[in-house]
Amino acid sequence: PPPTLLTMKNFLGDHLTVAFLICGLWSHHVFGQCPDQGDLLLQLDGSSYSGTGAWQDLSGNRNHAILGSGVAYDTAEQAFHFNGQGNVVGTAVADVNINPAVHPQISIEIVLSPDPDWNPATSQGWVLTSDNGGYDRSVVLADVRFGRAPGSSVAGSVAATPGYTYASNLGVPDVNGINHIIAVWDQSDGVTNGVFASMNGTIGGRTTGRNNAGRTTISIGGYLGAGSNHAFKGLIYKVNIWSCAMTEAAVETRYNAFMSSLAPTVTTITETTITTLTTHTVGSQLNRAVNSLLSTTESQMALINHLTARVSTLEGLTGQIRNGLSQATAAVPESPSGGFGFYSELGCPGSAECVPHVKSSNLDLSINARNGTVKAETGACGEVDLCAIQQAIQTLSNAYADPPTASTSP
């Protein structure tokens, strides 16, 4: 609560109004947790966009982000796409002052997904910044001056800029998935090593903040004083800014909450959609959801593993079946009348169940994946390996056996 005014009479013979800070220092920085709703300076969520106008600030502070012409809303992803040009065209600008003189403590959370063609080698990815020169408070994604991930051949790193360069060594975001990034500054008096960043739950190197004042606004998606070499190209889903400094434990909590928000994406992948999605879509879905698998229940994991195995089985059998069909087609003899009028049963060695049937003058190959039968019209036994096709289909049928029973329905 705010300070309470207590009026005391007859104190030293006069009326004195004395301001007391009830409960001592009432600021959350002493007693509260970070992040806290009351500390929000900015809350941008793509899923709440109305479809027109500015990106609305949900914090209640009316710090709405003005969109450049190179920023477009992606309805399917419920996120804003930034075109990688930077400057006014490729950024969104919000009237939020994150300078240390105003807010010694700042925490910034960003959820983003780079485009596959975003190149960290040519763009430093200053995805949120108040900089006007001098490494003012900014969140960078791939600046080589802030190190690289251990053992990585890709230079550059996610970092919270402290007023100079240092080794954050987080590496660059994954271009095949959604990334969760937090940057923290604590420049309170006497605080050392109060600046760090995290990416997807991993904490980077820490250092002491020496930031000076930058702009009194922030730009999202790029640096207002630079073009594509400092810009970000891709989707931004959320941006949150708090006037407090998260601990590493609080960062972990935020990351876990982010991971939980991805869980529905995993559990809604059904047997039907797995078998019909293209390779690209399956890869994209699995890459984006791979970390959230770790937080699913054991039964859900068993189901996901079962479905993933089916995808692998389908990929392996498709070629075999296609080749078998080609052989069957080539083996059908043609007569002057355009067909033939005989019927025979062909046995395949070692498999009493495998009995292809010649039944008409037109090729008729039908497959029943549940009982593994194959019917085909062909010339003579041995001209086409129909038994191999049947075995492939039986393998496919086995792969599509009922999945393990889940204790919790995904």
mmCIF file of N, CA and C in Angstrom, residues 267-375:
data_model
loop_
_atom_site.group_PDB
_atom_site.id
_atom_site.type_symbol
_atom_site.label_atom_id
_atom_site.label_comp_id
_atom_site.label_asym_id
_atom_site.label_seq_id
_atom_site.Cartn_x
_atom_site.Cartn_y
_atom_site.Cartn_z
ATOM 1 N N THR A 267 -0.155 -32.490 -27.304
ATOM 2 C CA THR A 267 -1.174 -33.488 -27.034
ATOM 3 C C THR A 267 -2.306 -33.471 -28.050
ATOM 4 N N THR A 268 -2.395 -32.445 -28.890
ATOM 5 C CA THR A 268 -3.449 -32.432 -29.889
ATOM 6 C C THR A 268 -2.990 -33.037 -31.210
ATOM 7 N N ILE A 269 -1.750 -33.524 -31.295
ATOM 8 C CA ILE A 269 -1.303 -34.249 -32.478
ATOM 9 C C ILE A 269 -1.854 -35.673 -32.387
ATOM 10 N N THR A 270 -2.809 -36.003 -33.202
ATOM 11 C CA THR A 270 -3.475 -37.303 -33.126
ATOM 12 C C THR A 270 -2.892 -38.258 -34.149
ATOM 13 N N GLU A 271 -3.341 -39.507 -34.066
ATOM 14 C CA GLU A 271 -2.889 -40.519 -35.026
ATOM 15 C C GLU A 271 -3.213 -40.085 -36.447
ATOM 16 N N THR A 272 -4.392 -39.539 -36.637
ATOM 17 C CA THR A 272 -4.800 -39.141 -37.990
ATOM 18 C C THR A 272 -3.918 -38.028 -38.527
ATOM 19 N N THR A 273 -3.690 -36.991 -37.713
ATOM 20 C CA THR A 273 -2.905 -35.871 -38.223
ATOM 21 C C THR A 273 -1.457 -36.251 -38.420
ATOM 22 N N ILE A 274 -0.937 -37.159 -37.609
ATOM 23 C CA ILE A 274 0.451 -37.593 -37.791
ATOM 24 C C ILE A 274 0.626 -38.244 -39.153
ATOM 25 N N THR A 275 -0.363 -39.049 -39.577
ATOM 26 C CA THR A 275 -0.208 -39.788 -40.823
ATOM 27 C C THR A 275 -0.450 -38.920 -42.044
ATOM 28 N N THR A 276 -1.069 -37.764 -41.879
ATOM 29 C CA THR A 276 -1.384 -36.942 -43.041
ATOM 30 C C THR A 276 -0.536 -35.694 -43.160
ATOM 31 N N LEU A 277 0.145 -35.295 -42.099
ATOM 32 C CA LEU A 277 0.997 -34.116 -42.171
ATOM 33 C C LEU A 277 2.163 -34.353 -43.107
ATOM 34 N N THR A 278 2.614 -33.302 -43.779
ATOM 35 C CA THR A 278 3.794 -33.422 -44.625
ATOM 36 C C THR A 278 5.034 -33.531 -43.760
ATOM 37 N N THR A 279 6.130 -33.967 -44.383
ATOM 38 C CA THR A 279 7.385 -34.100 -43.630
ATOM 39 C C THR A 279 7.785 -32.771 -43.021
ATOM 40 N N HIS A 280 7.630 -31.679 -43.782
ATOM 41 C CA HIS A 280 8.011 -30.360 -43.271
ATOM 42 C C HIS A 280 7.190 -29.984 -42.050
ATOM 43 N N THR A 281 5.871 -30.226 -42.143
ATOM 44 C CA THR A 281 5.007 -29.849 -41.032
ATOM 45 C C THR A 281 5.292 -30.704 -39.807
ATOM 46 N N VAL A 282 5.469 -32.014 -40.019
ATOM 47 C CA VAL A 282 5.794 -32.893 -38.891
ATOM 48 C C VAL A 282 7.084 -32.437 -38.235
ATOM 49 N N GLY A 283 8.102 -32.135 -39.061
ATOM 50 C CA GLY A 283 9.375 -31.691 -38.504
ATOM 51 C C GLY A 283 9.227 -30.407 -37.724
ATOM 52 N N SER A 284 8.466 -29.470 -38.255
ATOM 53 C CA SER A 284 8.265 -28.194 -37.579
ATOM 54 C C SER A 284 7.543 -28.390 -36.257
ATOM 55 N N GLN A 285 6.462 -29.194 -36.269
ATOM 56 C CA GLN A 285 5.710 -29.427 -35.042
ATOM 57 C C GLN A 285 6.575 -30.107 -33.987
ATOM 58 N N LEU A 286 7.328 -31.131 -34.402
ATOM 59 C CA LEU A 286 8.130 -31.873 -33.429
ATOM 60 C C LEU A 286 9.270 -31.016 -32.888
ATOM 61 N N ASN A 287 9.893 -30.203 -33.774
ATOM 62 C CA ASN A 287 10.972 -29.336 -33.309
ATOM 63 C C ASN A 287 10.469 -28.317 -32.302
ATOM 64 N N ARG A 288 9.302 -27.752 -32.590
ATOM 65 C CA ARG A 288 8.779 -26.725 -31.693
ATOM 66 C C ARG A 288 8.322 -27.329 -30.371
ATOM 67 N N ALA A 289 7.934 -28.600 -30.384
ATOM 68 C CA ALA A 289 7.369 -29.199 -29.180
ATOM 69 C C ALA A 289 8.317 -30.122 -28.441
ATOM 70 N N VAL A 290 9.548 -30.288 -28.951
ATOM 71 C CA VAL A 290 10.429 -31.324 -28.397
ATOM 72 C C VAL A 290 10.697 -31.105 -26.915
ATOM 73 N N ASN A 291 10.911 -29.843 -26.508
ATOM 74 C CA ASN A 291 11.198 -29.597 -25.094
ATOM 75 C C ASN A 291 9.979 -29.833 -24.221
ATOM 76 N N SER A 292 8.790 -29.522 -24.765
ATOM 77 C CA SER A 292 7.597 -29.709 -23.938
ATOM 78 C C SER A 292 7.283 -31.180 -23.706
ATOM 79 N N LEU A 293 7.858 -32.065 -24.540
ATOM 80 C CA LEU A 293 7.675 -33.494 -24.282
ATOM 81 C C LEU A 293 8.231 -33.876 -22.919
ATOM 82 N N LEU A 294 9.275 -33.177 -22.512
ATOM 83 C CA LEU A 294 9.928 -33.515 -21.253
ATOM 84 C C LEU A 294 9.004 -33.308 -20.060
ATOM 85 N N SER A 295 8.031 -32.408 -20.227
ATOM 86 C CA SER A 295 7.145 -32.114 -19.103
ATOM 87 C C SER A 295 5.821 -32.869 -19.181
ATOM 88 N N THR A 296 5.623 -33.705 -20.200
ATOM 89 C CA THR A 296 4.380 -34.472 -20.295
ATOM 90 C C THR A 296 4.433 -35.686 -19.376
ATOM 91 N N THR A 297 3.278 -36.291 -19.158
ATOM 92 C CA THR A 297 3.231 -37.464 -18.285
ATOM 93 C C THR A 297 3.847 -38.662 -18.994
ATOM 94 N N GLU A 298 4.163 -39.685 -18.228
ATOM 95 C CA GLU A 298 4.784 -40.878 -18.797
ATOM 96 C C GLU A 298 3.878 -41.523 -19.836
ATOM 97 N N SER A 299 2.577 -41.547 -19.582
ATOM 98 C CA SER A 299 1.656 -42.161 -20.535
ATOM 99 C C SER A 299 1.585 -41.363 -21.824
ATOM 100 N N GLN A 300 1.621 -40.042 -21.712
ATOM 101 C CA GLN A 300 1.613 -39.210 -22.908
ATOM 102 C C GLN A 300 2.893 -39.419 -23.705
ATOM 103 N N MET A 301 4.007 -39.567 -23.013
ATOM 104 C CA MET A 301 5.267 -39.821 -23.694
ATOM 105 C C MET A 301 5.190 -41.131 -24.477
ATOM 106 N N ALA A 302 4.575 -42.157 -23.871
ATOM 107 C CA ALA A 302 4.462 -43.437 -24.560
ATOM 108 C C ALA A 302 3.635 -43.298 -25.835
ATOM 109 N N LEU A 303 2.569 -42.510 -25.778
ATOM 110 C CA LEU A 303 1.742 -42.296 -26.960
ATOM 111 C C LEU A 303 2.509 -41.548 -28.043
ATOM 112 N N ILE A 304 3.227 -40.504 -27.649
ATOM 113 C CA ILE A 304 3.994 -39.727 -28.627
ATOM 114 C C ILE A 304 5.052 -40.604 -29.280
ATOM 115 N N ASN A 305 5.744 -41.418 -28.481
ATOM 116 C CA ASN A 305 6.765 -42.313 -29.044
ATOM 117 C C ASN A 305 6.136 -43.293 -30.028
ATOM 118 N N HIS A 306 4.932 -43.783 -29.682
ATOM 119 C CA HIS A 306 4.240 -44.723 -30.558
ATOM 120 C C HIS A 306 3.906 -44.064 -31.896
ATOM 121 N N LEU A 307 3.401 -42.830 -31.838
ATOM 122 C CA LEU A 307 3.038 -42.125 -33.066
ATOM 123 C C LEU A 307 4.268 -41.781 -33.890
ATOM 124 N N THR A 308 5.349 -41.394 -33.216
ATOM 125 C CA THR A 308 6.576 -41.069 -33.932
ATOM 126 C C THR A 308 7.116 -42.296 -34.653
ATOM 127 N N ALA A 309 7.007 -43.475 -34.010
ATOM 128 C CA ALA A 309 7.462 -44.710 -34.648
ATOM 129 C C ALA A 309 6.632 -45.012 -35.887
ATOM 130 N N ARG A 310 5.351 -44.676 -35.840
ATOM 131 C CA ARG A 310 4.505 -44.910 -37.003
ATOM 132 C C ARG A 310 4.947 -44.052 -38.182
ATOM 133 N N VAL A 311 5.301 -42.802 -37.902
ATOM 134 C CA VAL A 311 5.786 -41.938 -38.973
ATOM 135 C C VAL A 311 7.021 -42.544 -39.617
ATOM 136 N N SER A 312 7.958 -43.036 -38.790
ATOM 137 C CA SER A 312 9.172 -43.656 -39.309
ATOM 138 C C SER A 312 8.846 -44.899 -40.133
ATOM 139 N N THR A 313 7.897 -45.708 -39.641
ATOM 140 C CA THR A 313 7.504 -46.917 -40.370
ATOM 141 C C THR A 313 6.896 -46.570 -41.727
ATOM 142 N N LEU A 314 6.041 -45.557 -41.734
ATOM 143 C CA LEU A 314 5.429 -45.143 -42.994
ATOM 144 C C LEU A 314 6.474 -44.718 -44.009
ATOM 145 N N GLU A 315 7.463 -43.926 -43.545
ATOM 146 C CA GLU A 315 8.500 -43.457 -44.454
ATOM 147 C C GLU A 315 9.274 -44.627 -45.048
ATOM 148 N N GLY A 316 9.566 -45.651 -44.219
ATOM 149 C CA GLY A 316 10.349 -46.779 -44.701
ATOM 150 C C GLY A 316 9.576 -47.679 -45.653
ATOM 151 N N LEU A 317 8.263 -47.816 -45.415
ATOM 152 C CA LEU A 317 7.471 -48.748 -46.211
ATOM 153 C C LEU A 317 6.943 -48.141 -47.497
ATOM 154 N N THR A 318 6.848 -46.824 -47.557
ATOM 155 C CA THR A 318 6.282 -46.195 -48.749
ATOM 156 C C THR A 318 7.043 -46.590 -50.001
ATOM 157 N N GLY A 319 8.377 -46.536 -49.918
ATOM 158 C CA GLY A 319 9.190 -46.892 -51.074
ATOM 159 C C GLY A 319 9.025 -48.346 -51.463
ATOM 160 N N GLN A 320 8.962 -49.246 -50.463
ATOM 161 C CA GLN A 320 8.797 -50.668 -50.758
ATOM 162 C C GLN A 320 7.471 -50.936 -51.466
ATOM 163 N N ILE A 321 6.423 -50.336 -50.956
ATOM 164 C CA ILE A 321 5.103 -50.561 -51.550
ATOM 165 C C ILE A 321 5.043 -49.985 -52.960
ATOM 166 N N ARG A 322 5.593 -48.794 -53.143
ATOM 167 C CA ARG A 322 5.590 -48.185 -54.466
ATOM 168 C C ARG A 322 6.323 -49.065 -55.483
ATOM 169 N N ASN A 323 7.483 -49.595 -55.079
ATOM 170 C CA ASN A 323 8.232 -50.470 -55.984
ATOM 171 C C ASN A 323 7.440 -51.738 -56.321
ATOM 172 N N GLY A 324 6.765 -52.301 -55.322
ATOM 173 C CA GLY A 324 5.971 -53.497 -55.555
ATOM 174 C C GLY A 324 4.831 -53.244 -56.516
ATOM 175 N N LEU A 325 4.166 -52.082 -56.366
ATOM 176 C CA LEU A 325 3.081 -51.739 -57.274
ATOM 177 C C LEU A 325 3.582 -51.581 -58.704
ATOM 178 N N SER A 326 4.763 -50.974 -58.828
ATOM 179 C CA SER A 326 5.342 -50.806 -60.165
ATOM 180 C C SER A 326 5.614 -52.166 -60.801
ATOM 181 N N GLN A 327 6.143 -53.112 -60.002
ATOM 182 C CA GLN A 327 6.410 -54.447 -60.517
ATOM 183 C C GLN A 327 5.104 -55.132 -60.940
ATOM 184 N N ALA A 328 4.089 -54.989 -60.110
ATOM 185 C CA ALA A 328 2.818 -55.624 -60.430
ATOM 186 C C ALA A 328 2.231 -55.074 -61.718
ATOM 187 N N THR A 329 2.325 -53.770 -61.893
ATOM 188 C CA THR A 329 1.810 -53.150 -63.109
ATOM 189 C C THR A 329 2.557 -53.661 -64.338
ATOM 190 N N ALA A 330 3.891 -53.717 -64.228
ATOM 191 C CA ALA A 330 4.709 -54.153 -65.362
ATOM 192 C C ALA A 330 4.480 -55.621 -65.697
ATOM 193 N N ALA A 331 4.067 -56.404 -64.713
ATOM 194 C CA ALA A 331 3.926 -57.843 -64.926
ATOM 195 C C ALA A 331 2.620 -58.250 -65.599
ATOM 196 N N VAL A 332 1.670 -57.331 -65.724
ATOM 197 C CA VAL A 332 0.387 -57.675 -66.329
ATOM 198 C C VAL A 332 0.555 -57.831 -67.835
ATOM 199 N N PRO A 333 0.340 -59.022 -68.376
ATOM 200 C CA PRO A 333 0.499 -59.222 -69.826
ATOM 201 C C PRO A 333 -0.662 -58.611 -70.597
ATOM 202 N N GLU A 334 -0.382 -58.156 -71.794
ATOM 203 C CA GLU A 334 -1.411 -57.592 -72.640
ATOM 204 C C GLU A 334 -1.725 -58.570 -73.779
ATOM 205 N N SER A 335 -2.987 -58.669 -74.145
ATOM 206 C CA SER A 335 -3.388 -59.523 -75.264
ATOM 207 C C SER A 335 -3.916 -58.630 -76.379
ATOM 208 N N PRO A 336 -4.027 -59.170 -77.596
ATOM 209 C CA PRO A 336 -4.547 -58.349 -78.695
ATOM 210 C C PRO A 336 -5.906 -57.742 -78.390
ATOM 211 N N SER A 337 -6.664 -58.415 -77.569
ATOM 212 C CA SER A 337 -8.000 -57.881 -77.254
ATOM 213 C C SER A 337 -7.986 -56.901 -76.107
ATOM 214 N N GLY A 338 -6.787 -56.647 -75.558
ATOM 215 C CA GLY A 338 -6.680 -55.700 -74.458
ATOM 216 C C GLY A 338 -6.855 -56.330 -73.107
ATOM 217 N N GLY A 339 -6.937 -57.664 -73.016
ATOM 218 C CA GLY A 339 -7.082 -58.298 -71.718
ATOM 219 C C GLY A 339 -6.918 -59.784 -71.859
ATOM 220 N N PHE A 340 -7.112 -60.513 -70.774
ATOM 221 C CA PHE A 340 -7.066 -61.960 -70.865
ATOM 222 C C PHE A 340 -8.159 -62.562 -70.010
ATOM 223 N N GLY A 341 -8.454 -63.797 -70.303
ATOM 224 C CA GLY A 341 -9.622 -64.375 -69.664
ATOM 225 C C GLY A 341 -9.324 -65.603 -68.863
ATOM 226 N N PHE A 342 -8.191 -65.611 -68.127
ATOM 227 C CA PHE A 342 -7.920 -66.778 -67.308
ATOM 228 C C PHE A 342 -7.837 -66.376 -65.840
ATOM 229 N N TYR A 343 -7.979 -67.335 -64.958
ATOM 230 C CA TYR A 343 -7.959 -67.112 -63.507
ATOM 231 C C TYR A 343 -7.054 -68.167 -62.904
ATOM 232 N N SER A 344 -6.176 -67.772 -62.043
ATOM 233 C CA SER A 344 -5.303 -68.755 -61.392
ATOM 234 C C SER A 344 -4.958 -68.292 -59.996
ATOM 235 N N GLU A 345 -4.551 -69.185 -59.149
ATOM 236 C CA GLU A 345 -4.066 -68.873 -57.811
ATOM 237 C C GLU A 345 -2.583 -69.174 -57.764
ATOM 238 N N LEU A 346 -1.816 -68.225 -57.266
ATOM 239 C CA LEU A 346 -0.362 -68.356 -57.241
ATOM 240 C C LEU A 346 0.104 -68.472 -55.807
ATOM 241 N N GLY A 347 0.834 -69.498 -55.469
ATOM 242 C CA GLY A 347 1.358 -69.657 -54.119
ATOM 243 C C GLY A 347 2.766 -69.120 -54.030
ATOM 244 N N CYS A 348 3.127 -68.585 -52.888
ATOM 245 C CA CYS A 348 4.473 -68.060 -52.682
ATOM 246 C C CYS A 348 5.194 -68.966 -51.706
ATOM 247 N N PRO A 349 6.403 -69.356 -52.000
ATOM 248 C CA PRO A 349 7.130 -70.313 -51.145
ATOM 249 C C PRO A 349 7.231 -69.830 -49.704
ATOM 250 N N GLY A 350 6.982 -70.742 -48.784
ATOM 251 C CA GLY A 350 7.207 -70.446 -47.370
ATOM 252 C C GLY A 350 6.126 -69.619 -46.725
ATOM 253 N N SER A 351 5.047 -69.300 -47.421
ATOM 254 C CA SER A 351 4.002 -68.481 -46.833
ATOM 255 C C SER A 351 2.649 -68.971 -47.309
ATOM 256 N N ALA A 352 2.026 -69.834 -46.495
ATOM 257 C CA ALA A 352 0.748 -70.415 -46.901
ATOM 258 C C ALA A 352 -0.337 -69.353 -46.977
ATOM 259 N N GLU A 353 -0.176 -68.258 -46.199
ATOM 260 C CA GLU A 353 -1.213 -67.232 -46.178
ATOM 261 C C GLU A 353 -1.139 -66.304 -47.377
ATOM 262 N N CYS A 354 0.031 -66.307 -48.057
ATOM 263 C CA CYS A 354 0.220 -65.359 -49.143
ATOM 264 C C CYS A 354 -0.241 -65.984 -50.448
ATOM 265 N N VAL A 355 -1.452 -65.680 -50.905
ATOM 266 C CA VAL A 355 -1.986 -66.256 -52.134
ATOM 267 C C VAL A 355 -2.567 -65.126 -52.982
ATOM 268 N N PRO A 356 -1.730 -64.502 -53.827
ATOM 269 C CA PRO A 356 -2.264 -63.466 -54.722
ATOM 270 C C PRO A 356 -3.241 -64.090 -55.708
ATOM 271 N N HIS A 357 -4.194 -63.333 -56.175
ATOM 272 C CA HIS A 357 -5.215 -63.830 -57.096
ATOM 273 C C HIS A 357 -5.212 -63.024 -58.377
ATOM 274 N N VAL A 358 -5.230 -63.750 -59.529
ATOM 275 C CA VAL A 358 -5.481 -63.105 -60.817
ATOM 276 C C VAL A 358 -6.977 -63.192 -61.047
ATOM 277 N N LYS A 359 -7.642 -62.055 -61.189
ATOM 278 C CA LYS A 359 -9.101 -62.090 -61.175
ATOM 279 C C LYS A 359 -9.765 -61.360 -62.330
ATOM 280 N N SER A 360 -9.046 -60.540 -63.105
ATOM 281 C CA SER A 360 -9.694 -59.866 -64.228
ATOM 282 C C SER A 360 -8.630 -59.367 -65.181
ATOM 283 N N SER A 361 -9.073 -58.741 -66.262
ATOM 284 C CA SER A 361 -8.129 -58.264 -67.255
ATOM 285 C C SER A 361 -7.532 -56.913 -66.887
ATOM 286 N N ASN A 362 -8.034 -56.288 -65.851
ATOM 287 C CA ASN A 362 -7.483 -54.998 -65.401
ATOM 288 C C ASN A 362 -6.766 -55.185 -64.074
ATOM 289 N N LEU A 363 -5.638 -54.503 -63.928
ATOM 290 C CA LEU A 363 -4.853 -54.619 -62.703
ATOM 291 C C LEU A 363 -5.711 -54.236 -61.505
ATOM 292 N N ASP A 364 -5.785 -55.115 -60.534
ATOM 293 C CA ASP A 364 -6.612 -54.862 -59.358
ATOM 294 C C ASP A 364 -5.803 -55.247 -58.131
ATOM 295 N N LEU A 365 -5.040 -54.302 -57.613
ATOM 296 C CA LEU A 365 -4.242 -54.557 -56.412
ATOM 297 C C LEU A 365 -4.921 -53.835 -55.260
ATOM 298 N N SER A 366 -5.398 -54.554 -54.267
ATOM 299 C CA SER A 366 -6.017 -53.923 -53.113
ATOM 300 C C SER A 366 -5.286 -54.356 -51.855
ATOM 301 N N ILE A 367 -5.169 -53.455 -50.916
ATOM 302 C CA ILE A 367 -4.388 -53.711 -49.708
ATOM 303 C C ILE A 367 -5.274 -53.493 -48.484
ATOM 304 N N ASN A 368 -5.259 -54.430 -47.600
ATOM 305 C CA ASN A 368 -5.966 -54.293 -46.340
ATOM 306 C C ASN A 368 -4.924 -54.301 -45.231
ATOM 307 N N ALA A 369 -4.670 -53.096 -44.666
ATOM 308 C CA ALA A 369 -3.593 -52.962 -43.696
ATOM 309 C C ALA A 369 -3.905 -53.655 -42.381
ATOM 310 N N ARG A 370 -5.178 -54.026 -42.146
ATOM 311 C CA ARG A 370 -5.521 -54.653 -40.873
ATOM 312 C C ARG A 370 -5.275 -56.167 -40.895
ATOM 313 N N ASN A 371 -5.607 -56.843 -42.029
ATOM 314 C CA ASN A 371 -5.383 -58.288 -42.035
ATOM 315 C C ASN A 371 -4.235 -58.692 -42.946
ATOM 316 N N GLY A 372 -3.614 -57.721 -43.601
ATOM 317 C CA GLY A 372 -2.402 -58.001 -44.349
ATOM 318 C C GLY A 372 -2.604 -58.727 -45.651
ATOM 319 N N THR A 373 -3.806 -58.713 -46.238
ATOM 320 C CA THR A 373 -4.024 -59.419 -47.495
ATOM 321 C C THR A 373 -3.669 -58.535 -48.675
ATOM 322 N N VAL A 374 -3.243 -59.199 -49.763
ATOM 323 C CA VAL A 374 -2.919 -58.500 -51.000
ATOM 324 C C VAL A 374 -3.596 -59.238 -52.143
ATOM 325 N N LYS A 375 -4.312 -58.524 -52.993
ATOM 326 C CA LYS A 375 -4.886 -59.113 -54.191
ATOM 327 C C LYS A 375 -4.295 -58.376 -55.385
#
